[in-house]
GROMACS .gro file of C-alpha atoms in nm:
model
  327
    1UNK     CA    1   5.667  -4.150   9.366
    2UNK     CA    2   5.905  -3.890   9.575
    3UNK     CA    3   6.277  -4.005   9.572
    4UNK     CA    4   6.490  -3.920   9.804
    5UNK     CA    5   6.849  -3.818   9.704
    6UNK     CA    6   7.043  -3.915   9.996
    7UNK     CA    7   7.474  -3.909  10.052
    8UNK     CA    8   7.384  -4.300  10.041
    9UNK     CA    9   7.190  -4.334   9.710
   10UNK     CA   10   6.852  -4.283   9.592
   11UNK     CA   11   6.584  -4.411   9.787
   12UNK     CA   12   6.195  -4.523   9.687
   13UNK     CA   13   6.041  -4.496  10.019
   14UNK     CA   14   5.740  -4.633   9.851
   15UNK     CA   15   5.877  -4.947   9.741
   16UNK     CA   16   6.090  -4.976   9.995
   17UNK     CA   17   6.402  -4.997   9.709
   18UNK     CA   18   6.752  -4.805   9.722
   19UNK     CA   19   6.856  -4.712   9.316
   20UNK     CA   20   7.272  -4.797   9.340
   21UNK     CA   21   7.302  -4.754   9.710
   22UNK     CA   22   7.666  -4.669   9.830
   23UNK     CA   23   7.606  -4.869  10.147
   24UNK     CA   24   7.443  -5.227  10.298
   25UNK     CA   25   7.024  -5.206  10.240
   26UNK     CA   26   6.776  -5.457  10.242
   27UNK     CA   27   6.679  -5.409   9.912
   28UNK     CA   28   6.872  -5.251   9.598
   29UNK     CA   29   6.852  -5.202   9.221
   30UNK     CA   30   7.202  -5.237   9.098
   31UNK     CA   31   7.225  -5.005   8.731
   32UNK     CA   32   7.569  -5.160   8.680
   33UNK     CA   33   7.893  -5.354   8.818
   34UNK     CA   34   8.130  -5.068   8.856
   35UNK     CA   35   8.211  -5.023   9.207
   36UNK     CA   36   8.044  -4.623   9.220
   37UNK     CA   37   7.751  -4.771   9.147
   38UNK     CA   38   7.762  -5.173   9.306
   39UNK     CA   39   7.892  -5.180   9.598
   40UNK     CA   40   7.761  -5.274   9.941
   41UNK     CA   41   7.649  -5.620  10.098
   42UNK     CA   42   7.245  -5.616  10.038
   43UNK     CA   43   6.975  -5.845  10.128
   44UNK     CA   44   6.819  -5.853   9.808
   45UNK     CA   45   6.948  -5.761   9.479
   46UNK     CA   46   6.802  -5.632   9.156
   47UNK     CA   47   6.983  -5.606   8.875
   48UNK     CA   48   7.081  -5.796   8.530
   49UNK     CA   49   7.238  -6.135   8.498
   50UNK     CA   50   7.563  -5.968   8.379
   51UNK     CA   51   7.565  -5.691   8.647
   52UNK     CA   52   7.485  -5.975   8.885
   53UNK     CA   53   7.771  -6.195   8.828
   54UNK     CA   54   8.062  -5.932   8.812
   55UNK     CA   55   7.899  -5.795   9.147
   56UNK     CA   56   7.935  -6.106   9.315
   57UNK     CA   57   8.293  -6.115   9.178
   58UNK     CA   58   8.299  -5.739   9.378
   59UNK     CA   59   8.083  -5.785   9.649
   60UNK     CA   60   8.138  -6.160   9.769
   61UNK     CA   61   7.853  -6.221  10.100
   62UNK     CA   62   7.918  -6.474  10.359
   63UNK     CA   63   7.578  -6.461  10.454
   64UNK     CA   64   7.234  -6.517  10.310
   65UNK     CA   65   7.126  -6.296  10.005
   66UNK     CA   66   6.896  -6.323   9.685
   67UNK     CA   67   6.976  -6.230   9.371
   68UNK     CA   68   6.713  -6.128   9.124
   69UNK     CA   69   6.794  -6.119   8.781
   70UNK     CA   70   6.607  -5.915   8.554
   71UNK     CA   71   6.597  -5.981   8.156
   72UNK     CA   72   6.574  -5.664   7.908
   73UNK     CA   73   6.190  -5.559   7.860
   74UNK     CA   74   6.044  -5.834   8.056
   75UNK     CA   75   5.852  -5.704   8.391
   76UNK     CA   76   5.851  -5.790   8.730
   77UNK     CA   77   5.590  -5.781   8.968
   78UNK     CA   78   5.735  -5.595   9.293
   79UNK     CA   79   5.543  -5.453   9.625
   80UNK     CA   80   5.263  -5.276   9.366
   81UNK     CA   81   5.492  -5.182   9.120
   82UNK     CA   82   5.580  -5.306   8.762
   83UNK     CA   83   5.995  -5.288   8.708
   84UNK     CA   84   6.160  -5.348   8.369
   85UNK     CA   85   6.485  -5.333   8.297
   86UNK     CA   86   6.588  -5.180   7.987
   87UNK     CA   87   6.904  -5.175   7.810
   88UNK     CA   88   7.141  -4.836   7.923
   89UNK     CA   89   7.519  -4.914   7.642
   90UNK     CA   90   7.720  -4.802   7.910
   91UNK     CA   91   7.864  -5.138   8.001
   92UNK     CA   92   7.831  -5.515   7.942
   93UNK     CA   93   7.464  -5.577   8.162
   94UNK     CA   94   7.412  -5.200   8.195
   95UNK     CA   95   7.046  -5.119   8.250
   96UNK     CA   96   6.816  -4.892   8.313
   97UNK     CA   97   6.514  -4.940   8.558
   98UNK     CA   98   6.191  -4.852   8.452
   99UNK     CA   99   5.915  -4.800   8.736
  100UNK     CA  100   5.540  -4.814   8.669
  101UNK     CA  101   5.361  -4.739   9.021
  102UNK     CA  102   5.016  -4.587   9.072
  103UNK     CA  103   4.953  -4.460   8.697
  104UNK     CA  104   5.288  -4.270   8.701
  105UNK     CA  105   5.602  -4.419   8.540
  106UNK     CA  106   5.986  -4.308   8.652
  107UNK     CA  107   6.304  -4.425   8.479
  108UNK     CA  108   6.634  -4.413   8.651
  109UNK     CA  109   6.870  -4.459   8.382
  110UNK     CA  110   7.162  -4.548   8.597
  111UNK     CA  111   7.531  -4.469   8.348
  112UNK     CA  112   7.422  -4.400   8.024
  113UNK     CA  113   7.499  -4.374   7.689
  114UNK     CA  114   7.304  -4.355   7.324
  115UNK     CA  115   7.544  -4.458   7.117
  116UNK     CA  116   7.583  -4.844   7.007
  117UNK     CA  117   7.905  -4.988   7.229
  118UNK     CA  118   8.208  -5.130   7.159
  119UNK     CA  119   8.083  -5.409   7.332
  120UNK     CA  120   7.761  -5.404   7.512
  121UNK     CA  121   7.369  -5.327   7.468
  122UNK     CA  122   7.224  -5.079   7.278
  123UNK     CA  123   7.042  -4.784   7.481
  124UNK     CA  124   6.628  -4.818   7.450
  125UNK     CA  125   6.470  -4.463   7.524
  126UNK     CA  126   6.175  -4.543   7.660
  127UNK     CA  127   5.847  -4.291   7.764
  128UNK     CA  128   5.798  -4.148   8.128
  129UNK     CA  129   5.656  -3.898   8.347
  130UNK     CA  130   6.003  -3.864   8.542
  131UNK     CA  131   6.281  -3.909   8.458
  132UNK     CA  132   6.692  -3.968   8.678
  133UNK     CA  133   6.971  -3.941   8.450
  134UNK     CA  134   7.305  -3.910   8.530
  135UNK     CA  135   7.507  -3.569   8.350
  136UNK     CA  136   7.858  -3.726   8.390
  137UNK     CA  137   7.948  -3.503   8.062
  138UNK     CA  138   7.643  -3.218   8.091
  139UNK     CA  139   7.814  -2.963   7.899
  140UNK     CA  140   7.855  -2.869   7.528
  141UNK     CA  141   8.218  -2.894   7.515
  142UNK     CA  142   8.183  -3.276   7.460
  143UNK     CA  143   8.130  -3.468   7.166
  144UNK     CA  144   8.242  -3.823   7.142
  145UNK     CA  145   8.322  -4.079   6.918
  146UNK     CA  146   8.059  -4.313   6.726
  147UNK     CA  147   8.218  -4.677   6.780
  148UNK     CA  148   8.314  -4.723   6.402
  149UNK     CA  149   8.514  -4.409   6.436
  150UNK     CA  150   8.666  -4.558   6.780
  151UNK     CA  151   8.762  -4.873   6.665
  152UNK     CA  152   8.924  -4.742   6.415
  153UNK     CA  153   9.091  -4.487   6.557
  154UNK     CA  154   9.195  -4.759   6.841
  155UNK     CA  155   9.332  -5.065   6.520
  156UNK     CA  156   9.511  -4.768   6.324
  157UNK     CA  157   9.714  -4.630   6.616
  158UNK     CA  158   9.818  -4.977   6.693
  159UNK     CA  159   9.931  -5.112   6.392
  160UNK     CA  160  10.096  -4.742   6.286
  161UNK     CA  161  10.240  -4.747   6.653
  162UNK     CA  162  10.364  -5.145   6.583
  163UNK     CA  163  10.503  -5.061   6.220
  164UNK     CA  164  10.721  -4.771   6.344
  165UNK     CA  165  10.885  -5.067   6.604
  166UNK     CA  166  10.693  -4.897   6.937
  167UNK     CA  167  10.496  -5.053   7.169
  168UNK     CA  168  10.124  -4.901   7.161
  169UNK     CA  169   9.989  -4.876   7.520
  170UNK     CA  170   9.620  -4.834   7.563
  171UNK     CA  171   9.493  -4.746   7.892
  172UNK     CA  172   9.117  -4.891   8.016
  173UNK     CA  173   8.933  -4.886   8.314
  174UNK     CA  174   8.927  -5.252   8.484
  175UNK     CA  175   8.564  -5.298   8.400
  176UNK     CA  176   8.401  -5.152   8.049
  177UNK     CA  177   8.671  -4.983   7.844
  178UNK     CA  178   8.942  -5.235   7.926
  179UNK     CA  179   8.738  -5.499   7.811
  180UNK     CA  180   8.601  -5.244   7.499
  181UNK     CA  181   8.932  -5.181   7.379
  182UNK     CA  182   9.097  -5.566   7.383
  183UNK     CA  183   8.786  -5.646   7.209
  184UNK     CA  184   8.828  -5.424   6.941
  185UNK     CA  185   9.196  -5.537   6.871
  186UNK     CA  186   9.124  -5.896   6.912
  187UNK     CA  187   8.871  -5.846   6.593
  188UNK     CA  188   9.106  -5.664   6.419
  189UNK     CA  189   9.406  -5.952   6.471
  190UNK     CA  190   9.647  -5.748   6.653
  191UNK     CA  191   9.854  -5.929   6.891
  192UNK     CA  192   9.692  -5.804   7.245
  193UNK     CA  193   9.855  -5.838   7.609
  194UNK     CA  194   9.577  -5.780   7.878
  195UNK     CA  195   9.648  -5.659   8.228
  196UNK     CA  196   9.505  -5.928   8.452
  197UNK     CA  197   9.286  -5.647   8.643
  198UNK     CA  198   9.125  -5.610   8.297
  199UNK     CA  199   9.135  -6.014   8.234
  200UNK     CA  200   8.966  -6.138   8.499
  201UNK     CA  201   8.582  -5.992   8.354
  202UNK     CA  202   8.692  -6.129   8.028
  203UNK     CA  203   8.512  -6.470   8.058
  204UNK     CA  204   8.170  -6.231   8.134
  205UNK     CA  205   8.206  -6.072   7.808
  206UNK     CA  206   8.277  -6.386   7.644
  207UNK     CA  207   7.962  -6.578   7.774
  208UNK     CA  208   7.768  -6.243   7.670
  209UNK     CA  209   7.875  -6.358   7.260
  210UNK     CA  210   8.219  -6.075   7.271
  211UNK     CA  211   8.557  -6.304   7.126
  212UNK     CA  212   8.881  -6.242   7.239
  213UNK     CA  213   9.051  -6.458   7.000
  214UNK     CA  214   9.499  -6.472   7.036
  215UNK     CA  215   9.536  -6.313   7.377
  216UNK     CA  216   9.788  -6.335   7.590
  217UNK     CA  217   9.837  -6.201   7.983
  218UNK     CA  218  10.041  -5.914   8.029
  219UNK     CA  219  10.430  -5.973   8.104
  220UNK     CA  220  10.632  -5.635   8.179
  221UNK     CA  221  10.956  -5.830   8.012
  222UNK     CA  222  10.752  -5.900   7.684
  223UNK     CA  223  10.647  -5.612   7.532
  224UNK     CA  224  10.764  -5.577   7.154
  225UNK     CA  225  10.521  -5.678   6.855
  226UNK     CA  226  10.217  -5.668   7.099
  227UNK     CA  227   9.948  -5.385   7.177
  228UNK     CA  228   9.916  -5.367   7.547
  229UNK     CA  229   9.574  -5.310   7.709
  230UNK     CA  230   9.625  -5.187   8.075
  231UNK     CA  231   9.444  -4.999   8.396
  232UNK     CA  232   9.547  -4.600   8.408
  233UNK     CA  233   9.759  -4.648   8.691
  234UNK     CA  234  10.025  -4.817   8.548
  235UNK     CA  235  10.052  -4.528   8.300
  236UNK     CA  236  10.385  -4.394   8.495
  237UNK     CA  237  10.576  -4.726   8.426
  238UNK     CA  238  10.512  -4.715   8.081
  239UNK     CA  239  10.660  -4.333   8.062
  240UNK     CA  240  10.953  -4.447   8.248
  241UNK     CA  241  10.996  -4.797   8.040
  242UNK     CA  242  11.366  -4.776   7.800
  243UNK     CA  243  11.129  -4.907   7.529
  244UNK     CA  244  10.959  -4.697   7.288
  245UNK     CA  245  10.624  -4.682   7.454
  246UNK     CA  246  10.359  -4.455   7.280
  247UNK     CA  247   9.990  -4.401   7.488
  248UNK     CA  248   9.651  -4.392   7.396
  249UNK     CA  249   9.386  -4.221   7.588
  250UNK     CA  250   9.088  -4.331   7.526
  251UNK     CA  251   8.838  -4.165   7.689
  252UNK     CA  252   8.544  -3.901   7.683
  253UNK     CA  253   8.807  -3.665   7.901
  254UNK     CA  254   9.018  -3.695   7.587
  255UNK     CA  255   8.762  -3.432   7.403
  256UNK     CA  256   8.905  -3.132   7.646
  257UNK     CA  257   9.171  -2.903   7.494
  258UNK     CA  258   9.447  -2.995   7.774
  259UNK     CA  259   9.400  -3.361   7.760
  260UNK     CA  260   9.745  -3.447   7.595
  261UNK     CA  261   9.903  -3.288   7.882
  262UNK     CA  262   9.705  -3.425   8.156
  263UNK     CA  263   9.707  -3.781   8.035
  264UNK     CA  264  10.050  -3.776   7.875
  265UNK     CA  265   9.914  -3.984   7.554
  266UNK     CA  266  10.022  -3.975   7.209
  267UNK     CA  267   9.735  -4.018   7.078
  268UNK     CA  268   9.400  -3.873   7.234
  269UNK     CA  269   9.089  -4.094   7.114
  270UNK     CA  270   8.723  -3.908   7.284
  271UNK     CA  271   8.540  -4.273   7.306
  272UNK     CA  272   8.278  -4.282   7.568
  273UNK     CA  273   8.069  -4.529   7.805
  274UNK     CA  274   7.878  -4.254   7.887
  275UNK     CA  275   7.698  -3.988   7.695
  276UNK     CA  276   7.761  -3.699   7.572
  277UNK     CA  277   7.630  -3.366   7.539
  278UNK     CA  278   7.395  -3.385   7.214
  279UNK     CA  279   7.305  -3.774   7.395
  280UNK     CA  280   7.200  -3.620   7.682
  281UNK     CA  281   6.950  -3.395   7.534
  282UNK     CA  282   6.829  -3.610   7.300
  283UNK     CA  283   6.780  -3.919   7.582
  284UNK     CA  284   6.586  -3.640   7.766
  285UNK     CA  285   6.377  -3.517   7.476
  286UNK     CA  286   6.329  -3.873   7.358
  287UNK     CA  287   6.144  -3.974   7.699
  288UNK     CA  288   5.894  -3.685   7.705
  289UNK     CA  289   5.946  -3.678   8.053
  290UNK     CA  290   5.784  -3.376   8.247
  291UNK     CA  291   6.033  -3.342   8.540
  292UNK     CA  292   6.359  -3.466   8.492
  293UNK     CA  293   6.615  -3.515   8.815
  294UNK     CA  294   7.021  -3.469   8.695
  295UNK     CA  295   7.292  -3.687   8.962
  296UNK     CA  296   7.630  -3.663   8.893
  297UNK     CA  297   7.819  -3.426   8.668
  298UNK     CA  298   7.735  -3.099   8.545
  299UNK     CA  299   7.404  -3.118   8.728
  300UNK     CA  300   7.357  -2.716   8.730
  301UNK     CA  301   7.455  -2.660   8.422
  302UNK     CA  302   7.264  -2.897   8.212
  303UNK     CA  303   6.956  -2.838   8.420
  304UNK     CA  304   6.925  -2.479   8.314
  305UNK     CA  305   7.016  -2.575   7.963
  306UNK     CA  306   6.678  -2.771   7.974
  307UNK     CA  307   6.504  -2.565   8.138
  308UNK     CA  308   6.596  -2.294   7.878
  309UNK     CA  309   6.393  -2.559   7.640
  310UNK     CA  310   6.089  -2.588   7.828
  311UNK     CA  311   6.195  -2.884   8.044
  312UNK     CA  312   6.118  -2.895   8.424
  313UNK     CA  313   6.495  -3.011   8.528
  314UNK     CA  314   6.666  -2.982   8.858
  315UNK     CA  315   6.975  -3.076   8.968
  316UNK     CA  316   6.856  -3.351   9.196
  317UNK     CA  317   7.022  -3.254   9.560
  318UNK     CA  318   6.974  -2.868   9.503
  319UNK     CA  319   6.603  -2.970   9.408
  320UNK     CA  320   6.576  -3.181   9.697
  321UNK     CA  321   6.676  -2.911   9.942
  322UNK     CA  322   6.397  -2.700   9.768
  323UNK     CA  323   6.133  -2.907   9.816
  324UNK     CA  324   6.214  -2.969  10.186
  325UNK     CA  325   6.215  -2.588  10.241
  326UNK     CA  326   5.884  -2.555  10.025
  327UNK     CA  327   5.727  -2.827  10.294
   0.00000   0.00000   0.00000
């Protein structure tokens, strides 16, 4: 198999199949519901029953369109191929795709992470000949966060921040670490106020097995006694609020030395949905892979951090270009 890394996704010309396309196709492979990644009306969709439900949620069609949902590990039969999806941590329904076609096997990995979730499946490395990962954090400088350190990094600040009279504020993306951070609250039996943004995928994780027990939707007017769990843009409001707001950033930006100042947060918690640095390597060294394409991130870097260990890695346009000037 030859992808092709294209402005528009990552295309199997083989098979005929687009990897995350950021436009309409006739056929994708979905990795995951976040809108980088699912977004685009398509005629046929790939992808796991929990990516496939919050993407209709995203992505409503008027017209025709098939869904295919994929379970973890079991394999599909597709144009001469063999797919299986496998399980990726990075979000509820996150997934890998492995591809077995003509006696070689290639695993795009989609957003990934090693490290159990908060809330979510736990990464399978799996064996391969090639390998696409994504290098969202490609560089040594981060290290995150097991999820027993998170959570309880993410319970003490709000019941410290509660006991002191303030009003803890964490801030989560609308889909994953929203969700993530409620959850681990919830557990914990902490009063919790939800932005509706962050709400509205709540029944997904709840169908999934996650609890979410003594909620309540966010009110601007009731604040006191209750953690809030809200999208990053409403950050300024809480900085210009006369109560005693206190933030929490919890994120794997949080590992850089100026993240207090660009996020404004009290407290600075590095808690991922993707990997990190040692993940990274290991994911790669765990698949055995002999040529191994980087998207996103610190693509340059991390390649010739790998190649450095004996690993044929390219970041995946720059390698593209190459092998259309080597034709």
């Amino acid at each position: 198999m030859q992808p092709e890394f294209l402005e528009t996704g990552i295309y199997l010309p083989e098979l005929e199949l687009w990897l995350d396309p950021r436009s309409n196709v006739a056929t994708a492979w979905v990795s995951h519901a976040h809108s980088d990644h699912a977004r685009g009306v398509h005629g046929t969709v790939f992808g796991t029953r929990e990516t496939l439900a919050i993407y209709e949620i995203r992505w409503p069609s008027e017209g025709p369109r098939v869904l295919q949902a994929m379970e973890f590990g079991q394999p599909i039969e597709f144009r001469g191929a063999r797919l299986t999806a496998l399980p990726a941590g990075h979000i509820l329904g996150a997934a890998q795709l492995r591809i077995e076609f003509q006696g070689e096997t290639l695993i795009y990995t989609g957003d990934i992470k090693l490290r159990p979730p908060l809330a979510g499946q736990t990464t399978e490395v799996a064996l391969c000949d090639r390998l696409i990962v994504e290098s969202t954090f490609g560089l040594p400088v981060y290290h995150f966060l097991d999820r027993e350190e998170a959570r309880s990094r993410i319970v003490t600040f709000a019941r410290e921040t509660l006991a002191d009279g303030a009003v803890p504020v964490f801030l989560g993306y609308a889909l994953g670490r929203g969700q993530e951070i409620a959850h681990a609250l919830c557990e914990a039996g902490i009063r919790t106020a939800i932005h509706g943004a962050i709400a509205k995928y709540i029944p997904e994780y709840e169908r999934a097995g996650y609890r979410f027990d003594g909620w309540r939707p966010y009110e601007s007017r009731s604040l006191e006694g209750t953690a809030q769990v809200v999208t990053p843009g409403m950050r300024t409001l809480f900085e210009a609020s006369s109560k005693d707001c206190r933030i929490a950033y919890v994120s794997g930006w949080a590992a850089l030395a100026n993240a207090r100042a660009r996020s404004g947060a009290s407290e600075l918690i590095p808690y991922s949905d993707h990997a990190d640095f040692e993940e990274l390597i290991e994911l790669v060294e765990g698949t055995g892979a002999r040529r191994v394409d980087l998207v996103h991130g610190y693509t340059e870097p991390l390649a010739k951090i790998l190649r450095d260990r004996g690993i044929d890695a390219r970041a995946a346009h720059a390698a593209a270009a190459r092998e259309v000037e080597d034709a």
